[in-house]
Coordinates of C-alpha atoms and ligand atoms in Angstrom, one line a residue:
X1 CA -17.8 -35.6 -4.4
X2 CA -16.5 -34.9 -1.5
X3 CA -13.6 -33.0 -3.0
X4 CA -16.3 -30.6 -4.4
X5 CA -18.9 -29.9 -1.2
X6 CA -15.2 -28.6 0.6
X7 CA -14.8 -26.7 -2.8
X8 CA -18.4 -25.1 -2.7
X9 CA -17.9 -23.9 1.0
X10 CA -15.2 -21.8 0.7
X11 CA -15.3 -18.0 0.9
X12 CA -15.2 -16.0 -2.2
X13 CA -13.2 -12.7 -1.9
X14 CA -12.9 -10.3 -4.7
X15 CA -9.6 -8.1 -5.1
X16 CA -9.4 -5.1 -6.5
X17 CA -5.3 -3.8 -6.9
X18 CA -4.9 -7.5 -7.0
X19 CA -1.7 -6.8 -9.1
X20 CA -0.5 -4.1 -6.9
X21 CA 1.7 -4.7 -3.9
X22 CA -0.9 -5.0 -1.2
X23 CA -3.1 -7.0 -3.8
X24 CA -0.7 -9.4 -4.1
X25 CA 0.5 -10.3 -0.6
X26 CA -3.3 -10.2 0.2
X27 CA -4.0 -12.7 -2.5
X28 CA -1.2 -15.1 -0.9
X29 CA -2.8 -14.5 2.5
X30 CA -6.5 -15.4 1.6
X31 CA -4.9 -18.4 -0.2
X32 CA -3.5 -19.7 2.9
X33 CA -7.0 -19.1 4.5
X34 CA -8.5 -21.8 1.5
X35 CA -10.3 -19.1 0.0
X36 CA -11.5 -18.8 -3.7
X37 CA -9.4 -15.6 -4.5
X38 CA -11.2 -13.7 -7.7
X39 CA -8.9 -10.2 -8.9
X40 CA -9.7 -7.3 -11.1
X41 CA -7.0 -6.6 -13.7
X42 CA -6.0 -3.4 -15.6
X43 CA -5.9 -4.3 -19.5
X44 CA -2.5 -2.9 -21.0
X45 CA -0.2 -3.4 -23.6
X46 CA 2.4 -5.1 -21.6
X47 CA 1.3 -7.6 -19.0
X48 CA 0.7 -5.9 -15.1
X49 CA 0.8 -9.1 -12.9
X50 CA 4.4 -9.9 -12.5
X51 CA 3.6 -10.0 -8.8
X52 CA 0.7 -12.4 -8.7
X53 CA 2.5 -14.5 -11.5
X54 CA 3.5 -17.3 -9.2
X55 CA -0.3 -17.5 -8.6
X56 CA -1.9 -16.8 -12.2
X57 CA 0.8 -19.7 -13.4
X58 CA -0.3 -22.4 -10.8
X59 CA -4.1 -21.6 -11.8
X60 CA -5.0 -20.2 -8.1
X61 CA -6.5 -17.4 -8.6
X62 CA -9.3 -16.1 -11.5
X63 CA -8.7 -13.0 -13.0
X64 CA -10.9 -10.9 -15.0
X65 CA -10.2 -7.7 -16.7
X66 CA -11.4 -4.5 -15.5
X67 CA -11.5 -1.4 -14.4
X68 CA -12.6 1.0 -11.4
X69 CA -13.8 4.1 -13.8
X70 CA -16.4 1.3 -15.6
X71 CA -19.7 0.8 -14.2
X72 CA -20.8 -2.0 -16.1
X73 CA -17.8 -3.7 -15.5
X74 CA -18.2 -3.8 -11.7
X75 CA -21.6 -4.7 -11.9
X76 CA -21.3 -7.5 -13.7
X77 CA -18.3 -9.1 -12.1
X78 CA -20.3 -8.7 -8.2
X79 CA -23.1 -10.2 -10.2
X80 CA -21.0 -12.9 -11.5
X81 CA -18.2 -13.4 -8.8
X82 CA -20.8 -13.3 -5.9
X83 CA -18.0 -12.4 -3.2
X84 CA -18.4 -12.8 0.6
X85 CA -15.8 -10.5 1.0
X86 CA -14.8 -7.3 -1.0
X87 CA -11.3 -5.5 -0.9
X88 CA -10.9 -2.4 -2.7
X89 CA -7.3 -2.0 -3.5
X90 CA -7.0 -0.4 -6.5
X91 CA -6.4 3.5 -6.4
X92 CA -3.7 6.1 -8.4
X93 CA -1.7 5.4 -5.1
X94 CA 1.2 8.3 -6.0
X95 CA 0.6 11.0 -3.9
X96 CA 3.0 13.5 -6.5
X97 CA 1.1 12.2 -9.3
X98 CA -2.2 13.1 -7.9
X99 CA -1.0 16.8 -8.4
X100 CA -0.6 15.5 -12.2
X101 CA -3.1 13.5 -12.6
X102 CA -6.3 15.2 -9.9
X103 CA -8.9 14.4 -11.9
X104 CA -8.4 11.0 -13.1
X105 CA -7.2 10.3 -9.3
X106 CA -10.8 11.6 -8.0
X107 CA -12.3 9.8 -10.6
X108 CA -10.7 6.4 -9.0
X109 CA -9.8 6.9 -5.6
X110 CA -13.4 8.5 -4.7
X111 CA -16.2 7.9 -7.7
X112 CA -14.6 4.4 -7.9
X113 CA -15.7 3.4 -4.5
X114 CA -19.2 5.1 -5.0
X115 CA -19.9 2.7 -7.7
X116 CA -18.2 -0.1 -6.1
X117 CA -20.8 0.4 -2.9
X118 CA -23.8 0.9 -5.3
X119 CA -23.1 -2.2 -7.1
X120 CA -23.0 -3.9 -3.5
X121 CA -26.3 -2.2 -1.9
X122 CA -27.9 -3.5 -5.3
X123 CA -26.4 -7.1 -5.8
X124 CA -24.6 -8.2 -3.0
X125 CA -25.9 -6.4 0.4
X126 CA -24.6 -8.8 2.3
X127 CA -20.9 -8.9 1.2
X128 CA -18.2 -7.6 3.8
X129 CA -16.6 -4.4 2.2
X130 CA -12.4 -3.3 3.0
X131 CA -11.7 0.1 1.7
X132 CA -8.1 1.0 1.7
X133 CA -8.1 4.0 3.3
X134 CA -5.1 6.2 4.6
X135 CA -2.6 8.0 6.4
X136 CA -2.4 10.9 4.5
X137 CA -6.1 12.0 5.3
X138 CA -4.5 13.7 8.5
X139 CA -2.4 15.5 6.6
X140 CA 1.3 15.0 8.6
X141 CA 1.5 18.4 11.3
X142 CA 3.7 17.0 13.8
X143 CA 1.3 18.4 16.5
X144 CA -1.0 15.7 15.8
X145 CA 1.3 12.9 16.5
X146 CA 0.4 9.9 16.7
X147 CA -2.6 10.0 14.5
X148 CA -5.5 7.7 15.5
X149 CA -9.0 6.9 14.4
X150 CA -9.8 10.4 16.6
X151 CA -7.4 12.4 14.8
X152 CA -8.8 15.4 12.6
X153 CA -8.3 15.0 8.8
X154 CA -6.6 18.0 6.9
X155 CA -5.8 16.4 3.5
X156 CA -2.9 18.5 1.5
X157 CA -2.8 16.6 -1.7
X158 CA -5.6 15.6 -4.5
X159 CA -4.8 11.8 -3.5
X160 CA -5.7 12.7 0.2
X161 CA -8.7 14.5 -1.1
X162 CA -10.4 12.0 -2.8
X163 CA -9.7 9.4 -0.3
X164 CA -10.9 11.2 2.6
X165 CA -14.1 11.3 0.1
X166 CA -14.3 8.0 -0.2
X167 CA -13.5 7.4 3.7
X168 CA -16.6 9.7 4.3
X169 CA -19.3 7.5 1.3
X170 CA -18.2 4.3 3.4
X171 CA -19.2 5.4 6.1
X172 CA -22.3 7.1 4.9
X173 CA -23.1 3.6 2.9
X174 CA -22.3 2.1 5.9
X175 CA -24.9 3.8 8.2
X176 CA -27.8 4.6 5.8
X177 CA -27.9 1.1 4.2
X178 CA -26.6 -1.4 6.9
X179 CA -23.8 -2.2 4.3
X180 CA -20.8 -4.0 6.5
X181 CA -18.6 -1.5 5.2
X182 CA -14.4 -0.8 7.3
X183 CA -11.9 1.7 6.4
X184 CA -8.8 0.5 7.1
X185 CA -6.5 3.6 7.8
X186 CA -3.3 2.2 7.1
X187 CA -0.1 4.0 7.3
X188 CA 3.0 3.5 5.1
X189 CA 3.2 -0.1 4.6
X190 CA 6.4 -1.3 2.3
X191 CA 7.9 -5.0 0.6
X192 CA 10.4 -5.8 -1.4
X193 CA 6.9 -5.4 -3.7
X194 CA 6.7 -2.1 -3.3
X195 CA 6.7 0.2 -6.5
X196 CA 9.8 1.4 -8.1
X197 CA 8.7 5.5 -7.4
X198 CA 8.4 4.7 -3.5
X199 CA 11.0 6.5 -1.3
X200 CA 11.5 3.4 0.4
X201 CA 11.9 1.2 -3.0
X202 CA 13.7 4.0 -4.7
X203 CA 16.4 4.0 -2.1
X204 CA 16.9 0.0 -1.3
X205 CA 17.1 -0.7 -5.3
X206 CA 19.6 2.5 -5.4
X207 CA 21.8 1.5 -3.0
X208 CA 22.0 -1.9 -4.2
X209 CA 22.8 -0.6 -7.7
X210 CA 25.5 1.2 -6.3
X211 CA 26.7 -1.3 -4.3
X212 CA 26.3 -3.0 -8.1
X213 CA 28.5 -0.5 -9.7
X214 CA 25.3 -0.1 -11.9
X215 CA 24.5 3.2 -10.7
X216 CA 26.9 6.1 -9.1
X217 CA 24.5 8.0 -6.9
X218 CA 20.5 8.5 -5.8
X219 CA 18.8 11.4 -6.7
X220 CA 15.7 12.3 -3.9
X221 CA 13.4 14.9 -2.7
X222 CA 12.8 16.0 1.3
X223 CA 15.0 14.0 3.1
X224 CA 13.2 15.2 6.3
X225 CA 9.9 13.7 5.6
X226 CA 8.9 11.1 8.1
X227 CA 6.8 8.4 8.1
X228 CA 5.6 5.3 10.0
X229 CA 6.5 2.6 8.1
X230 CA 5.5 -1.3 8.7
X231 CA 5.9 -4.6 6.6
X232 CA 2.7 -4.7 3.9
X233 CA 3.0 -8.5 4.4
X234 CA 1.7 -8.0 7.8
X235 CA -0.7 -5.4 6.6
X236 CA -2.8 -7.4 5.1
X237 CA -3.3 -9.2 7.4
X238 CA -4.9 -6.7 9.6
X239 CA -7.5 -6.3 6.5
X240 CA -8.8 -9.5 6.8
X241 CA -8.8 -9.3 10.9
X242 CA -11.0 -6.4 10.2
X243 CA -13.6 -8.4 8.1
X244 CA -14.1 -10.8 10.1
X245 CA -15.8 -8.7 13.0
X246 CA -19.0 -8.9 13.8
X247 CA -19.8 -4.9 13.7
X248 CA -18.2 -3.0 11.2
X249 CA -15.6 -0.4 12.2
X250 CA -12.5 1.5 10.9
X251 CA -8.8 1.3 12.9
X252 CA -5.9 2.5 12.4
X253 CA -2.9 0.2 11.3
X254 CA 0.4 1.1 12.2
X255 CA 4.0 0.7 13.9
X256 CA 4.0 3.9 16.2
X257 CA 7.4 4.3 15.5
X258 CA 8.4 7.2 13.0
X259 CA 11.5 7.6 11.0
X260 CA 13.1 10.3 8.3
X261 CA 14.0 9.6 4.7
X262 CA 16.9 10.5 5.9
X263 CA 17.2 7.8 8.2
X264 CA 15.8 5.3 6.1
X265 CA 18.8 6.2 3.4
X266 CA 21.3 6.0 6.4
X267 CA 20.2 2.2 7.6
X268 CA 20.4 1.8 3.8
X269 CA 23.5 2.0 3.1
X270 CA 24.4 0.7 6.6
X271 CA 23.3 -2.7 5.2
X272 CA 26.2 -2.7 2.9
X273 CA 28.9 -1.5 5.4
X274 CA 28.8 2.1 4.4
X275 CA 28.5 5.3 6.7
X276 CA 27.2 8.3 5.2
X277 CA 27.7 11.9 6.2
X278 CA 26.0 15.1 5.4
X279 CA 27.2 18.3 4.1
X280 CA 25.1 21.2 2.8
X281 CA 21.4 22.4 2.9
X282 CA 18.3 22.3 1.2
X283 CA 18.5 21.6 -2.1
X284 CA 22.2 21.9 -2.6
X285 CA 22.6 19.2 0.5
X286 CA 24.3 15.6 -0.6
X287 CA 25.4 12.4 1.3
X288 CA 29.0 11.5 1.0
X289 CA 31.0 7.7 1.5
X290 CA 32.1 8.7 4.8
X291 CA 35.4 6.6 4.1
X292 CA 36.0 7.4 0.7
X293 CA 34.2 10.8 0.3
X294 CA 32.4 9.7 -3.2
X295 CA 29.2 11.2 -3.3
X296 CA 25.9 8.8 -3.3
X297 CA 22.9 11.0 -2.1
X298 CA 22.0 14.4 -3.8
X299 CA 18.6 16.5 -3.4
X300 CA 16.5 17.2 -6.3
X301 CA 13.9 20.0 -6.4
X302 CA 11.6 17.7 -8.9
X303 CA 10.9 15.0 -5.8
X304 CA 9.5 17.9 -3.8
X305 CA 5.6 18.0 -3.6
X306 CA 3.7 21.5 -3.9
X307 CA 2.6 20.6 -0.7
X308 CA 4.4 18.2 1.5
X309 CA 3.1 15.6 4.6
X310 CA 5.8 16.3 6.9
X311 CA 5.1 14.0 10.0
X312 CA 3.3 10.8 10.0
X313 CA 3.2 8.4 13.1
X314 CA -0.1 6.5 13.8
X315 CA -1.7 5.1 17.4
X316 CA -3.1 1.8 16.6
X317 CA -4.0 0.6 19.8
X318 CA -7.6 0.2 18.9
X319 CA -6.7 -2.5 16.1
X320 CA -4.8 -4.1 19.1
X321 CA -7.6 -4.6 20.8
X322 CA -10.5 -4.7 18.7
X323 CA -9.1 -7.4 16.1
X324 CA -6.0 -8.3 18.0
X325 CA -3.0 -7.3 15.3
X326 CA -0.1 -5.7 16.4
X327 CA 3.3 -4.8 14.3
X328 CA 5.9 -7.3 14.0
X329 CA 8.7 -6.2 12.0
X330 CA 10.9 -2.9 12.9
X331 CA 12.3 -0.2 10.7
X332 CA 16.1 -2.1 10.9
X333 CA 14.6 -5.3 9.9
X334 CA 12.5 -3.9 6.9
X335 CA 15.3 -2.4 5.7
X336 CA 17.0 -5.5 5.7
X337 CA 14.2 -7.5 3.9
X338 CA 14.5 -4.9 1.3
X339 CA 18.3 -4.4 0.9
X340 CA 18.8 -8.3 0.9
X341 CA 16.0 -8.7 -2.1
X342 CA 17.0 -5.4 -4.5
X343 CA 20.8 -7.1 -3.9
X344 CA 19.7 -10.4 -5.0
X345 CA 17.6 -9.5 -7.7
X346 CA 17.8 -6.8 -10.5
X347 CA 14.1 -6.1 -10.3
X348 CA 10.9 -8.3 -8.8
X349 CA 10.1 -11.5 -10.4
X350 CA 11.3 -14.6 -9.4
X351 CA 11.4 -15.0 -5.5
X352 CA 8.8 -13.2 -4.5
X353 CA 9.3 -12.7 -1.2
Ligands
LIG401 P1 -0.1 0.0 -5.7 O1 1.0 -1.0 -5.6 O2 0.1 1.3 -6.4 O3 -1.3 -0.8 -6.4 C1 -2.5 -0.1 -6.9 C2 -3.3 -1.1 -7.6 O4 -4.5 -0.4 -8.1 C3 -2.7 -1.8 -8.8 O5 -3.1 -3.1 -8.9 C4 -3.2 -1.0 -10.0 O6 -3.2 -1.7 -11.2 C5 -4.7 -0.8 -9.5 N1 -5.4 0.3 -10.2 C6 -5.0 1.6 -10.4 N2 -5.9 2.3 -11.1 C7 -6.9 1.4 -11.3 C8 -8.2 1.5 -12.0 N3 -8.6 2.6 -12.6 N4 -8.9 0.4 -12.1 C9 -8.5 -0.8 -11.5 N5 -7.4 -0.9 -10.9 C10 -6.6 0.2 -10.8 O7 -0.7 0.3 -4.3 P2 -0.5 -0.4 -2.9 O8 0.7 0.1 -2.2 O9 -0.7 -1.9 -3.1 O10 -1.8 0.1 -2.1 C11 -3.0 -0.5 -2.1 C12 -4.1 0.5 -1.7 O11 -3.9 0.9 -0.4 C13 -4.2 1.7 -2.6 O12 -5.6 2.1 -2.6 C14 -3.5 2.8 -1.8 O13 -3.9 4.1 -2.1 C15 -3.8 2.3 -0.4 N6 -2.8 2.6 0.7 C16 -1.5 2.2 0.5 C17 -0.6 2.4 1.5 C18 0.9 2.0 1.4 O14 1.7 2.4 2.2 N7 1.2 1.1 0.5 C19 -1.0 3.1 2.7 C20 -2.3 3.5 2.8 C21 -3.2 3.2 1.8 P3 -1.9 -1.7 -12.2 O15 -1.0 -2.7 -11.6 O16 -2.5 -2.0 -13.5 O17 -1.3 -0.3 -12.1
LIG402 N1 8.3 9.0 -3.9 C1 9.3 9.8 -3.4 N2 10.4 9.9 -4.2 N3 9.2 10.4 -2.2 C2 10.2 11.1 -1.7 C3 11.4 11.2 -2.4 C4 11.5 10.7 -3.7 O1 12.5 10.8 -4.4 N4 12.2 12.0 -1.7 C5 11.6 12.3 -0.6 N5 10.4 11.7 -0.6 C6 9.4 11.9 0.5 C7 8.0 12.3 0.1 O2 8.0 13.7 -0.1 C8 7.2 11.8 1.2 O3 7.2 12.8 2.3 C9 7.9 10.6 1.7 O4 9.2 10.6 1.1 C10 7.2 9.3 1.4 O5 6.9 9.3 0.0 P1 6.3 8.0 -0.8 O6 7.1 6.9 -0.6 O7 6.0 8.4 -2.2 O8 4.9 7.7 0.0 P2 3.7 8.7 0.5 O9 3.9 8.8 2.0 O10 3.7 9.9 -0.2 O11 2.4 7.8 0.1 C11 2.4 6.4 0.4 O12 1.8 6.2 1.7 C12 0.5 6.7 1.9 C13 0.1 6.3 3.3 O13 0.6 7.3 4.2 C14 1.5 5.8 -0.7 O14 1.6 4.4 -0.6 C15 0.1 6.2 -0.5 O15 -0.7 5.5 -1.5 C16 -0.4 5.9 0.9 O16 -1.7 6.4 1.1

């Protein structure tokens, strides 16, 4: 009996994404916290949930099927599930694809939240609402470095676009109805979880397969993007720190330390005792085995956006103080995390780091 009265008080958090990367590691997280942990998965022909496997398999988590595009289907799992807390995850998260895809990425990243918030105004006013909000609403001009919560928004993709909507119905849910409603406004945040059409993915699993012999070279876009990129294990973290305020608010998340694809390829390969050097421009540059002079980088035209985010670097010092997170884990170390799980494992799956 008394088994079940500790069973009946714990918090109930709904995930949406739950299968995606941050879904996942955030599902571990509000385990840890003794939470009931309830997630929203895609149906499709092949199973999605290879990353919250470990959890579906131990029966610690309840999954329903769903989708973000469904009214009805939201509706009735707030009405069902009841959550305390609320983390909107799921989104067409591929800022290139968004230039393929514009209307069904509006139709997720910004109509899904409006009928995620309607459902809660109507059912569940008093549940705490995360939306996972972004980076790429200031759209990357090096002048505005580091981007903080004061930082103008210019978005330059259809991705940015309808997030920044959805950013804007949060906080307009947020004021007219009381709702307790946070964007967090996370910059890039990567794992060895992170999707195989990341940069940062794309170039740890390549350079593993090289170092594999399964693969000769990598194949990328603009090598002179950069970006500010943390650990998504400690990301999540800074989600739930943000629910648990008293007044709802939205912060940046971030490391404040920016680095180029290039860069990131360079530490890459660093991790398995190879230097690379640089010869050419543009689209005809490539990266060359300093010591052997076999080619393993080359520059692609079809990884190049019609419209690119050149510089992104946030200012999170108001997360610091407002809900106490900071950044642990530094650009050489994330590397490593990466490299030493794409060379111990052919894809994701079984450690789950
Ligand atoms: P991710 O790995 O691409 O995961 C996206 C999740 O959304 C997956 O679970 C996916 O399901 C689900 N999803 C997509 N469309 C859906 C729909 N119509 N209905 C229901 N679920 C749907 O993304 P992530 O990196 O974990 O990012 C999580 C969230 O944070 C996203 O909203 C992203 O835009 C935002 N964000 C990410 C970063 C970052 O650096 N990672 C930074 C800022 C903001 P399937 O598994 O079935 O595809
Ligand atoms: N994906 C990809 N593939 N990007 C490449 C490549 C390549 O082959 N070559 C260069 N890049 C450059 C992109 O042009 C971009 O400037 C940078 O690498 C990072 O690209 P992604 O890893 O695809 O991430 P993103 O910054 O566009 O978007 C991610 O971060 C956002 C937060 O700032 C996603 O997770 C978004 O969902 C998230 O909102």
């Amino acid at each position: 009996n008394l088994k079940k009265i500790k069973f009946m008080k714990k918090k109930r958090a709904f995930i949406t994404g739950i299968t995606g990367q941050d879904g996942s590691y955030l599902a571990d997280f509000l385990l840890k916290k003794n939470y009931e942990v309830f997630g929203m998965v895609r149906r499709s022909s092949t199973f999605s949930t290879k990353r919250i496997d470990h959890l579906i398999e131990s029966k610690k988590i309840r999954f329903d099927y769903g989708d973000l595009t469904d009214t009805s289907c939201i509706n009735n799992l707030l009405r069902n599930i009841k959550p305390n807390e609320i983390y909107n995850l799921a989104a067409q998260s591929h800022v290139k694809v968004s230039f393929e895809l514009p209307d069904y990425t509006a139709e997720v990243d910004s109509l899904g939240v409006i009928k995620l918030l309607n459902a809660i105004k109507e059912i569940c006013p008093n549940s705490k609402y995360y939306q996972a909000s972004t980076s790429e609403l200031f759209g990357g001009e090096k002048k505005t470095v580091p981007q903080s919560e004061k930082t103008s928004f210019n978005p330059k993709s259809p991705y940015a676009t309808a997030k920044l909507y959805a950013y804007w119905i949060v906080k307009n849910y947020r004021d007219a109805y009381k709702l307790f409603a946070c964007n967090g406004i996370l910059f890039n945040h990567e794992s060895p979880r992170r999707g195989n059409t990341f940069v940062t993915k794309k170039i740890t699993r390549g350079v593993s397969n090289i170092e594999k012999k399964k693969q000769e070279f990598i194949t990328i876009g603009n090598l002179d993007a950069v970006r500010d990129w943390g650990y998504a294990k400690e990301y999540v973290e800074g989600m739930w720190r943000m629910l648990q305020l008293k007044k709802p608010l939205d912060l940046v998340i971030s490391t404040g330390k920016a680095t180029s694809v290039r860069k990131f390829i360079e530490l890459s390969f660093q991790h398995i005792g190879k230097k690379i050097i640089w010869k050419g421009h543009g689209v005809n540059e490539k990266g060359y085995c300093k010591k052997t002079n076999k080619m393993f980088v080359k520059v692609s035209d079809k990884y190049f956006r019609p419209n690119e985010v050149q510089y992104l670097c946030g200012n999170s010092k108001l997360a610091k103080k407002k809900i106490g997170w900071t950044p642990k884990t530094n650009i050489k170390e994330l590397v490593r995390i990466m490299m030493d799980y794409d060379l111990k494992y052919d894809d994701y799956g079984e450690d789950l780091t």
